[in-house]
Amino acid sequence: MGETRADRALTRSDKGRREVEQSLDTLSDRLETALCETDRGELRDRIDMPRVERLSALCAVLLDRIEGAGACSTSAHTGLDGLLRRAIEARDSYARKLHLILSGSRDGVFEWALDEDRIHLSPRWFNTLGLAPLTDPQPPTVWLSRIHADDRGPFRRAIDDHLADRTPTLDLEYRILDGAGHWRVMHCRGIKDAMTGEAPTWLIGTHTDVTHRHYTDPATGLGNGELLDQLLDDACRASDDARFCLVSIGLSNVCSVMESSLPHYVNGLLKYLGDELAEVLPDNTPLILLPEHTFAVVLKASDSSELEASLVEIEGVLSRPKPFKNKRVWLSYAMGTAAFSPTQGLLSSSIRARARLATQYAARRGVGFRCQYSDALELSERQASTGEQLIRQALDDDGVRCLFQPIVSLREEGRITAFEGLMRLQTADGLVPPACFMDVAEQSALIHELSRRMIDRALSLMTEEAFEARYGTEFTLNVNLSRQQLQDDTLVTWLSDRLDRYGVAPSRFQVEVTESTVLASLAHAQTTLNALRDMGIRVALDDFGSGYSSLSQLSELPLDTIKFDKCLIQDIKSLPRKRHVLASVSELCFRLGYDVVVEGVEDLETLAIVRGLGVDTIQGFVYCEPRSAEDLLAQVGRFPVPARYTPSSA
């Protein structure tokens, strides 16, 4: 942090004060030497007094000697008179220099008469706080009542420690309320007047405004994190009916826009943006700049319409281009808000964490999004954090598992014609279902390693002698691919190598993708799916009928199988219209040359209806829930018997 003007002034002040003190010490020593030996006892108890008082005492003794100098020689009288004159001049010069030093340093001065418990505060002391000066001595409460409640105790203890000789001087920083209702940080320095062991009568010193150093980012002049904490603390101490909102704005492309620019260019752009934002903020609303190019502001939220208007204006500023090196640049941002009130009893750190969480969520949704914090969002993020830890632990402990759910062909007398491989994570507490980790995995690069581990395990199990003896060598293995995996340029080569390694024909491997997964990057997805089909790997469209599935995709995507989501057969026993829908869509798929699988069949009655509508490939609990390879071999044959679903202990 750079040296401020006040710091330089104080340095010069200290240097000047040391020079004056050295001169006074020399003069005082000469005065004492000039006095008769009998006078030393009278002065011995005074040599620890402050310098001006010490000189005054010496001058008083000299004056007594001069008045009684009749017995002295003329030369001695003249010498003592000269010393007295020089002592008085030195005392007056020291006082003038001290006055100039204090005036130059812009410090406020206090003189506390401890025996009277009254305090005199200089005009500059009041001016520093934007207050009207009081010329008469005042009770200490004029000062102490303005000190921040959390700082009053430390302030009082620092004074007591100095008065009790536990510290050589009074030296501390504290917060004090100024005339505009804002907290300022002051550096207080002082010293008592008495000798060690005697009761002090005066406490004299200065206070210096160091708010700028504490609450300001030195590169841009904007507020910093300490100021934000103070603003949040003030808001949390407001009246119970007050409402506030912490707004956090994260800029994600500053580094890329700035390229290799020097830091002062970056700071200049941030300062420019800060000035623009300040113009649309309510009056006397500080703007904060936090690390990682994040802005923050605390707004009043009692009127929701006014708050929304302020947020819209902020977004307007952020969406406009900014000048940079003779060109215009656009900054990518995401905004998070966290509403709070004093009645919630939140700490500033908790409020900041909420706004940060909302900002991170908005950033994941895309540029320009705004997200408001909620308990549901925090729960979701906490689960995501837990999910990531589960994934990393499973990868480290070789805990990725594959369960198999049979797909049965009624046309082939109920033979198992395929298995869908379903991922689970093994922990000390048992198997973890995908709901606890899959969203996190698919939003990060962890899905690649997870999926590859599962495919490796599935291919290994399906080629074991016992598995092939039970289910043959013609069944297909289905695995799900995420959006990120479809955009992985190494996927096709990796799958080809793995199938060769385990001796599995590509025609026995089928990938399942959802429509939303494909449409997220249609061109890239089509390229990957076509490459897989060129290898001989089959492609299935999963969860058809859920969300906003489009019939047009059936003729445009490179597909082999359509898997109907269970929502298409939900309530099919009581809703005849659903039967018509299922029959019509099935007929369309058959005409297009696709195989059809109905998922989610859980009871015999639904099974009969689906079969009657012409669909004969089924996946559901009516035949078998997902099981480990060991459980399948022990309990499920090649031709499983359908039954009303009852969950197993597996």
XYZ file of C-alpha atoms in Angstrom:
650
model
C 0.000 0.000 0.000
C 1.478 3.397 -0.978
C 2.449 6.093 1.525
C -0.321 8.660 1.901
C 0.131 12.417 2.227
C -0.826 12.161 5.885
C 1.844 9.476 6.447
C 4.524 11.703 4.890
C 3.374 14.640 7.009
C 3.600 12.537 10.149
C 7.101 11.403 9.186
C 8.213 15.010 8.801
C 6.441 15.855 12.057
C 8.284 13.129 13.963
C 11.620 14.267 12.556
C 10.972 17.885 13.512
C 9.781 16.878 16.971
C 12.975 14.853 17.574
C 15.154 17.822 16.583
C 13.293 20.126 18.966
C 13.448 17.589 21.770
C 17.196 17.104 21.301
C 17.802 20.876 21.493
C 15.630 21.189 24.619
C 17.440 18.306 26.307
C 20.803 19.950 25.637
C 19.618 23.324 26.937
C 18.044 21.769 30.022
C 21.271 19.966 30.843
C 23.204 23.230 30.588
C 20.709 24.965 32.847
C 20.999 22.291 35.496
C 24.773 22.438 35.348
C 24.685 26.219 35.828
C 22.695 25.914 39.049
C 24.415 25.471 42.357
C 24.875 21.958 43.659
C 22.392 22.715 46.439
C 19.654 23.264 43.862
C 19.942 19.782 42.280
C 17.824 18.136 44.975
C 15.012 20.536 44.217
C 15.090 19.612 40.515
C 15.877 15.902 40.792
C 12.194 15.015 41.053
C 11.310 17.087 37.992
C 13.698 15.774 35.341
C 11.147 13.183 34.061
C 8.514 15.821 33.354
C 7.612 16.691 29.745
C 10.154 18.989 28.187
C 8.176 22.230 28.160
C 7.181 21.799 31.818
C 10.768 20.872 32.682
C 12.094 24.056 31.121
C 9.418 26.090 32.876
C 10.483 24.630 36.229
C 14.132 25.361 35.542
C 13.258 28.903 34.546
C 11.336 29.393 37.798
C 14.357 28.280 39.834
C 16.613 30.552 37.821
C 14.252 33.472 38.400
C 14.451 32.933 42.156
C 18.226 32.863 41.939
C 18.347 36.053 39.881
C 16.107 37.885 42.333
C 18.445 36.916 45.145
C 21.585 37.561 43.191
C 22.638 40.485 45.308
C 25.344 38.342 46.836
C 26.467 37.177 43.442
C 28.923 38.857 41.200
C 27.732 40.932 38.278
C 29.123 38.420 35.788
C 27.268 35.539 37.468
C 24.062 37.568 37.449
C 24.480 38.319 33.757
C 25.184 34.657 32.954
C 22.093 33.403 34.769
C 19.959 36.079 33.142
C 21.179 34.987 29.696
C 20.436 31.359 30.413
C 16.942 32.266 31.585
C 16.255 34.250 28.442
C 17.445 31.424 26.217
C 15.373 28.909 28.166
C 12.195 30.992 27.753
C 12.911 31.480 24.054
C 13.509 27.744 23.607
C 10.266 26.944 25.411
C 8.280 29.375 23.258
C 9.998 28.148 20.084
C 9.213 24.551 20.972
C 5.558 25.411 21.524
C 5.394 27.232 18.178
C 7.023 24.352 16.343
C 4.688 21.864 17.938
C 1.757 23.998 16.817
C 3.109 24.101 13.255
C 3.762 20.352 13.257
C 0.223 19.588 14.349
C -1.220 22.064 11.847
C 0.780 20.547 9.008
C -0.183 16.976 9.845
C -3.909 17.805 9.848
C -4.359 15.975 13.110
C -7.077 16.744 15.607
C -5.779 17.457 19.115
C -7.331 16.469 22.437
C -6.451 17.641 25.958
C -8.100 15.550 28.645
C -8.061 16.979 32.172
C -8.267 13.723 34.086
C -8.752 15.281 37.524
C -11.733 17.305 36.226
C -12.875 14.664 33.710
C -13.297 17.354 31.086
C -11.863 17.299 27.603
C -10.901 20.048 25.191
C -11.045 19.110 21.502
C -9.415 21.248 18.843
C -11.435 22.683 15.935
C -9.592 20.330 13.575
C -10.754 17.354 15.697
C -14.353 18.343 14.987
C -13.688 19.277 11.348
C -12.235 15.831 10.674
C -15.631 14.359 11.555
C -17.666 17.015 9.798
C -18.951 18.403 13.124
C -19.359 21.979 14.382
C -16.516 22.819 16.799
C -17.190 23.239 20.530
C -14.792 25.701 22.123
C -15.477 25.010 25.793
C -14.225 21.900 27.616
C -16.711 19.054 27.257
C -17.492 15.824 29.095
C -15.676 12.814 27.561
C -19.000 11.424 26.340
C -18.864 13.944 23.478
C -16.054 11.769 22.142
C -16.744 8.322 23.576
C -20.416 8.193 22.594
C -19.482 8.415 18.897
C -17.063 5.477 19.045
C -18.293 2.221 17.534
C -19.819 -0.062 20.168
C -17.351 -2.857 19.361
C -14.391 -0.465 19.769
C -15.342 1.295 23.012
C -14.053 -1.494 25.222
C -10.629 -1.722 23.525
C -10.401 2.088 23.501
C -11.093 2.314 27.220
C -8.640 -0.495 28.008
C -5.889 1.175 25.959
C -6.313 4.399 27.989
C -6.306 2.504 31.290
C -3.179 0.572 30.305
C -1.321 3.774 29.523
C -2.456 5.604 32.659
C -1.333 2.579 34.710
C 2.134 2.624 33.035
C 1.524 -0.713 31.305
C 2.181 0.978 27.933
C 4.542 3.902 27.250
C 1.993 5.740 25.085
C -1.613 5.584 23.989
C -1.644 4.154 20.448
C -4.643 2.474 18.782
C -7.119 2.654 15.904
C -10.869 2.780 16.310
C -14.080 3.570 14.416
C -16.045 6.724 15.089
C -19.304 8.051 13.635
C -18.950 11.231 11.594
C -21.506 13.962 11.036
C -22.871 12.274 7.887
C -23.621 9.052 9.728
C -20.649 7.118 8.281
C -17.966 5.280 10.176
C -14.449 6.657 9.964
C -11.286 4.978 11.178
C -9.075 7.089 13.453
C -5.525 6.541 14.665
C -5.252 7.897 18.218
C -1.870 8.667 19.808
C -1.351 10.302 23.198
C 0.678 10.509 26.391
C 0.003 11.307 30.019
C 1.796 14.112 31.853
C 2.917 12.676 35.212
C 5.943 10.716 36.329
C 5.821 6.981 36.873
C 4.049 6.192 40.108
C 2.183 9.491 40.343
C -1.471 10.015 39.480
C -1.661 11.668 36.025
C -3.643 14.862 35.622
C -3.535 15.261 31.837
C -3.819 13.029 28.783
C -2.770 14.862 25.635
C -2.618 13.612 22.052
C -3.897 13.571 18.501
C -6.262 11.591 16.331
C -5.613 11.062 12.617
C -8.170 10.074 9.977
C -6.918 6.844 8.338
C -10.283 5.851 6.821
C -9.007 6.096 3.273
C -6.207 3.650 4.022
C -8.572 1.135 5.653
C -11.659 1.331 3.478
C -10.322 2.098 0.002
C -8.815 0.049 -2.806
C -5.560 1.936 -3.510
C -5.535 1.181 -7.253
C -9.040 2.453 -8.076
C -10.153 4.567 -5.112
C -13.280 2.416 -4.733
C -14.355 0.866 -1.452
C -12.784 -2.425 -0.359
C -13.882 -5.525 1.536
C -13.424 -3.901 4.943
C -15.824 -1.137 3.977
C -18.337 -3.737 2.773
C -18.145 -5.532 6.111
C -18.732 -2.227 7.898
C -21.735 -1.383 5.701
C -23.252 -4.820 6.300
C -22.610 -4.506 10.019
C -24.349 -1.123 10.066
C -27.317 -2.547 8.155
C -27.625 -5.456 10.575
C -27.775 -2.961 13.460
C -30.559 -0.913 11.852
C -34.187 -0.907 13.003
C -36.034 -4.211 12.850
C -38.320 -3.104 10.022
C -35.407 -2.189 7.719
C -34.757 -4.292 4.619
C -31.531 -4.465 2.623
C -30.060 -6.270 -0.363
C -26.424 -7.081 -1.063
C -25.791 -7.020 -4.808
C -22.736 -8.853 -6.155
C -21.554 -8.393 -9.754
C -18.941 -10.792 -11.108
C -17.046 -9.870 -14.292
C -15.820 -13.001 -16.040
C -13.935 -11.747 -19.089
C -11.824 -8.857 -17.799
C -8.560 -10.787 -18.150
C -9.328 -11.952 -21.693
C -10.444 -8.474 -22.777
C -7.372 -6.876 -21.285
C -5.105 -9.502 -22.872
C -1.545 -8.577 -21.887
C -2.342 -5.040 -20.775
C -0.481 -3.500 -17.875
C -2.271 -3.409 -14.504
C -2.983 0.317 -14.681
C -5.043 -0.229 -17.839
C -7.138 -2.846 -16.042
C -7.549 -0.588 -13.013
C -8.499 2.278 -15.295
C -11.263 0.227 -16.903
C -12.577 -0.878 -13.506
C -12.480 2.721 -12.284
C -14.402 3.844 -15.377
C -17.046 1.187 -14.798
C -17.194 2.132 -11.119
C -17.841 5.770 -12.010
C -20.657 4.746 -14.372
C -22.264 2.528 -11.761
C -21.998 5.251 -9.115
C -24.073 7.551 -11.328
C -27.099 5.225 -11.213
C -26.831 4.264 -7.550
C -28.819 6.093 -4.868
C -27.050 9.061 -3.254
C -24.386 8.273 -0.631
C -24.241 4.594 -1.674
C -20.607 3.397 -1.669
C -19.499 1.055 -4.453
C -17.176 -1.777 -3.440
C -14.502 -3.491 -5.526
C -13.603 -6.982 -4.332
C -10.949 -9.414 -5.606
C -11.434 -11.275 -8.894
C -13.073 -8.253 -10.564
C -16.217 -8.362 -8.455
C -18.282 -5.298 -7.560
C -20.658 -5.125 -4.600
C -23.176 -2.632 -3.266
C -25.613 -2.597 -0.340
C -29.016 -1.242 -1.317
C -32.107 -0.505 0.728
C -34.834 -3.011 -0.117
C -37.873 -1.740 1.787
C -39.510 -0.839 -1.525
C -39.212 -3.808 -3.895
C -40.108 -1.729 -6.962
C -37.339 0.787 -6.213
C -34.867 -2.030 -5.679
C -35.825 -3.637 -8.989
C -35.474 -0.276 -10.740
C -31.953 0.109 -9.321
C -30.985 -3.398 -10.433
C -32.283 -2.740 -13.941
C -30.256 0.480 -14.133
C -27.145 -1.390 -12.971
C -27.725 -4.026 -15.656
C -28.112 -1.252 -18.216
C -24.673 0.119 -17.334
C -23.112 -3.351 -17.450
C -24.598 -4.148 -20.856
C -23.140 -1.062 -22.550
C -19.653 -1.120 -24.150
C -16.705 0.533 -22.402
C -13.873 2.489 -24.052
C -10.511 0.764 -23.966
C -7.427 1.620 -26.023
C -9.294 3.450 -28.781
C -11.882 0.708 -29.126
C -15.028 -0.506 -27.413
C -15.237 -3.632 -25.270
C -18.155 -5.456 -23.668
C -17.755 -6.963 -20.217
C -19.438 -10.283 -19.410
C -21.169 -10.220 -16.061
C -23.381 -12.257 -13.754
C -25.319 -10.775 -10.846
C -26.313 -12.305 -7.532
C -28.509 -10.709 -4.862
C -29.022 -11.581 -1.214
C -31.853 -9.891 0.689
C -31.546 -9.598 4.468
C -32.928 -7.783 7.493
C -31.655 -7.080 11.028
C -34.173 -9.544 12.511
C -32.378 -12.465 10.825
C -29.309 -12.001 13.028
C -26.897 -12.718 10.158
C -23.181 -11.960 10.210
C -21.637 -9.959 7.388
C -19.662 -13.034 6.332
C -22.897 -15.025 5.950
C -24.528 -12.319 3.840
C -21.471 -12.112 1.604
C -21.447 -15.902 1.218
C -25.102 -15.853 0.140
C -24.519 -13.179 -2.488
C -21.420 -14.997 -3.719
C -23.398 -18.245 -4.030
C -26.119 -16.525 -6.052
C -23.510 -14.911 -8.313
C -21.776 -18.217 -8.969
C -25.088 -19.835 -9.858
C -25.961 -16.967 -12.205
C -22.544 -17.266 -13.864
C -23.150 -20.950 -14.580
C -26.438 -20.097 -16.276
C -24.727 -17.682 -18.623
C -23.673 -14.105 -19.292
C -26.077 -11.448 -18.075
C -28.068 -13.696 -15.738
C -29.275 -12.530 -12.365
C -29.980 -14.900 -9.480
C -31.531 -14.234 -6.086
C -30.348 -16.224 -3.097
C -32.786 -18.684 -1.527
C -32.572 -21.496 0.998
C -33.353 -23.938 -1.816
C -30.370 -22.640 -3.792
C -28.064 -23.099 -0.808
C -29.348 -26.638 -0.262
C -28.758 -27.445 -3.925
C -25.235 -26.040 -3.826
C -24.468 -27.902 -0.609
C -25.593 -31.133 -2.213
C -23.489 -30.328 -5.261
C -20.470 -29.806 -3.057
C -21.161 -33.102 -1.334
C -21.608 -34.759 -4.726
C -18.228 -33.549 -5.932
C -16.543 -34.965 -2.848
C -18.322 -38.291 -3.390
C -17.132 -38.391 -6.999
C -13.536 -37.590 -6.169
C -13.479 -40.120 -3.365
C -14.943 -42.806 -5.627
C -12.367 -42.094 -8.334
C -9.566 -42.229 -5.793
C -10.831 -45.422 -4.111
C -11.858 -47.244 -7.306
C -15.454 -46.957 -6.133
C -17.236 -46.512 -9.483
C -19.770 -49.327 -9.888
C -22.072 -50.475 -12.691
C -25.536 -51.889 -12.108
C -27.452 -53.613 -14.900
C -31.145 -53.340 -15.707
C -32.444 -55.882 -18.249
C -34.312 -54.880 -21.407
C -36.715 -57.658 -22.386
C -38.164 -58.580 -25.804
C -41.686 -59.990 -25.565
C -41.509 -60.999 -29.205
C -38.656 -63.352 -28.313
C -40.605 -64.970 -25.492
C -39.296 -62.575 -22.824
C -35.605 -62.975 -23.554
C -33.172 -60.381 -22.231
C -31.844 -58.673 -25.362
C -29.954 -55.801 -23.712
C -28.785 -54.345 -20.421
C -28.593 -50.672 -19.522
C -25.489 -49.921 -17.496
C -26.317 -47.551 -14.636
C -23.646 -45.812 -12.604
C -23.405 -45.932 -8.823
C -20.684 -44.857 -6.392
C -19.495 -47.213 -3.687
C -18.834 -45.676 -0.266
C -18.376 -47.069 3.221
C -22.092 -46.461 3.781
C -23.178 -48.343 0.660
C -24.077 -47.483 -2.930
C -24.815 -43.830 -3.706
C -27.631 -43.231 -6.270
C -27.058 -40.929 -9.273
C -29.361 -38.219 -7.876
C -26.615 -37.420 -5.341
C -23.827 -36.830 -7.844
C -24.871 -36.985 -11.513
C -25.824 -33.311 -11.909
C -22.465 -32.271 -10.516
C -20.662 -34.742 -12.728
C -22.441 -33.596 -15.890
C -21.701 -29.943 -15.133
C -17.998 -30.609 -14.782
C -15.205 -32.535 -16.451
C -15.567 -35.294 -13.844
C -18.200 -37.005 -15.993
C -15.541 -38.122 -18.483
C -13.500 -40.142 -16.029
C -16.585 -41.440 -14.221
C -18.204 -42.701 -17.407
C -15.018 -44.290 -18.686
C -14.509 -46.132 -15.412
C -18.090 -47.425 -15.550
C -17.845 -48.512 -19.194
C -14.599 -50.333 -18.444
C -16.253 -52.189 -15.577
C -19.389 -52.979 -17.617
C -17.417 -54.354 -20.600
C -15.313 -56.429 -18.240
C -18.373 -57.945 -16.552
C -20.369 -58.624 -19.714
C -17.488 -60.611 -21.214
C -16.997 -62.828 -18.198
C -17.597 -66.498 -18.887
C -20.415 -66.833 -16.335
C -22.249 -63.802 -17.727
C -22.048 -65.047 -21.303
C -23.092 -68.549 -20.238
C -26.253 -67.153 -18.639
C -27.280 -64.421 -21.127
C -25.485 -65.435 -24.328
C -23.182 -63.409 -26.522
C -25.697 -61.389 -28.524
C -27.185 -58.969 -25.969
C -26.430 -55.264 -26.206
C -24.914 -53.002 -23.566
C -26.513 -49.543 -23.336
C -24.707 -46.607 -21.680
C -25.736 -42.947 -21.322
C -23.681 -40.092 -22.748
C -23.826 -36.529 -21.437
C -23.549 -33.263 -23.357
C -19.889 -32.904 -22.419
C -19.077 -36.400 -23.593
C -20.675 -35.751 -26.991
C -18.334 -32.771 -27.349
C -15.282 -34.852 -26.438
C -13.186 -35.294 -29.588
C -11.445 -38.350 -28.089
C -14.659 -40.275 -27.323
C -14.934 -42.212 -30.591
C -11.304 -43.338 -30.561
C -11.456 -44.271 -26.884
C -14.610 -46.398 -27.337
C -13.105 -48.135 -30.350
C -9.980 -49.032 -28.360
C -12.033 -50.327 -25.415
C -14.291 -52.501 -27.542
C -11.218 -54.002 -29.232
C -9.575 -54.602 -25.871
C -12.544 -56.569 -24.499
C -13.390 -58.258 -27.791
C -16.909 -56.778 -27.972
C -18.414 -56.170 -31.397
C -19.490 -52.518 -31.886
C -22.992 -53.744 -32.823
C -23.399 -54.971 -29.231
C -22.811 -51.478 -27.827
C -25.447 -48.746 -27.847
C -25.154 -45.169 -26.536
C -28.196 -43.355 -25.140
C -28.579 -39.580 -25.510
C -31.428 -37.230 -24.675
C -32.792 -34.662 -27.093
C -31.642 -31.768 -24.891
C -28.143 -33.256 -24.791
C -27.985 -33.343 -28.569
C -29.540 -29.928 -29.144
C -27.105 -28.257 -26.706
C -24.517 -28.493 -29.482
C -26.356 -29.967 -32.444
C -23.612 -29.816 -35.096
C -20.955 -31.291 -32.817
C -23.338 -33.941 -31.488
C -24.384 -35.035 -34.969
C -20.746 -35.369 -35.989
C -19.987 -37.557 -32.965
C -23.109 -39.711 -33.352
C -22.477 -40.266 -37.059
C -18.903 -41.294 -36.298
C -20.143 -43.780 -33.694
C -22.696 -45.258 -36.119
C -20.010 -45.505 -38.803
C -18.105 -47.712 -36.349
C -21.158 -49.918 -35.931
C -22.194 -48.572 -32.515
C -25.938 -48.038 -32.174
C -27.589 -44.802 -30.992
C -30.763 -44.545 -28.886
C -32.797 -41.414 -28.130
C -33.558 -41.637 -24.414
C -36.471 -40.149 -22.429
C -38.549 -39.441 -25.536
C -41.858 -37.855 -24.569
C -40.514 -35.935 -21.594
C -40.015 -32.186 -21.666
C -40.375 -30.645 -25.105
C -39.487 -33.577 -27.347
C -40.011 -32.760 -31.006
C -41.259 -35.278 -33.574
C -39.123 -33.516 -36.185
C -35.980 -34.789 -34.470
C -37.041 -38.361 -35.180
C -36.294 -37.853 -38.876
C -33.260 -35.576 -38.496
C -31.051 -37.248 -35.888
C -28.865 -40.304 -36.614
C -30.790 -42.867 -34.500
C -31.444 -46.603 -34.233
C -33.719 -46.845 -31.166
C -36.337 -44.665 -29.492
C -36.818 -45.142 -25.741
C -40.189 -43.836 -24.533
C -40.088 -42.098 -21.177
C -42.286 -43.538 -18.442
C -44.391 -40.346 -18.480
C -46.016 -41.633 -21.700
C -47.454 -44.645 -19.872
C -48.156 -42.987 -16.551
C -51.901 -43.347 -15.795
C -52.321 -45.204 -19.075
C -54.699 -47.606 -17.307
C -57.179 -44.803 -16.590
C -56.550 -42.383 -19.471
C -57.554 -43.777 -22.876
C -56.023 -40.764 -24.651
C -52.578 -41.827 -23.510
C -53.099 -45.174 -25.217
C -53.854 -43.391 -28.478
C -50.724 -41.255 -28.117
C -48.518 -44.254 -27.388
C -49.991 -46.249 -30.281
C -49.585 -43.374 -32.764
C -46.021 -42.468 -31.811
C -45.005 -46.136 -31.764
C -46.410 -46.649 -35.250
C -44.522 -43.570 -36.490
C -41.239 -44.869 -35.061
C -41.765 -48.294 -36.614
C -42.428 -46.703 -40.019
C -39.156 -44.741 -39.670
C -37.308 -47.992 -39.044
C -36.531 -47.505 -35.360
C -36.643 -50.037 -32.581
C -38.904 -48.940 -29.710
C -38.381 -49.520 -25.982
C -40.915 -48.481 -23.333
C -39.346 -47.585 -19.977
C -40.954 -47.509 -16.547
C -43.296 -50.525 -16.819
C -43.887 -51.588 -13.218
C -46.972 -53.832 -13.154
C -48.618 -56.610 -15.135
C -51.669 -54.556 -16.162
C -49.558 -51.822 -17.728
C -47.402 -54.490 -19.370
C -50.499 -56.020 -21.004
C -51.727 -52.634 -22.289
C -48.341 -51.717 -23.769
C -48.002 -55.109 -25.426
C -51.506 -54.799 -26.823
C -50.553 -51.506 -28.472
C -47.811 -53.247 -30.447
C -44.749 -52.447 -28.335
C -42.899 -55.569 -27.286
C -39.547 -54.361 -25.888
C -39.822 -53.450 -22.231
C -37.573 -52.011 -19.540
C -38.960 -51.702 -16.056
C -39.291 -53.007 -12.543
C -41.991 -55.444 -13.676
C -39.067 -57.574 -14.821
C -36.142 -56.389 -12.758
C -34.754 -53.354 -11.015
C -31.073 -52.394 -11.526
C -28.826 -55.049 -9.977
C -25.183 -55.879 -9.670
C -23.762 -58.535 -11.987
C -23.484 -60.938 -9.059
C -27.162 -60.506 -8.107
C -28.264 -60.922 -11.717
C -26.396 -64.179 -12.076
C -27.819 -65.440 -8.793
C -31.458 -64.386 -9.271
C -32.331 -63.478 -12.873
C -32.338 -65.921 -15.776
C -32.205 -65.306 -19.517
C -36.024 -65.323 -19.615
C -37.143 -63.419 -16.500
C -40.714 -63.859 -15.316
C -42.723 -60.620 -15.084
C -44.342 -59.888 -11.732
C -46.032 -57.005 -9.915
C -43.188 -54.819 -8.746
C -42.026 -55.256 -5.187
C -38.658 -53.674 -4.323
C -35.952 -56.194 -3.595
C -33.351 -55.945 -0.901
C -30.632 -55.453 -3.470
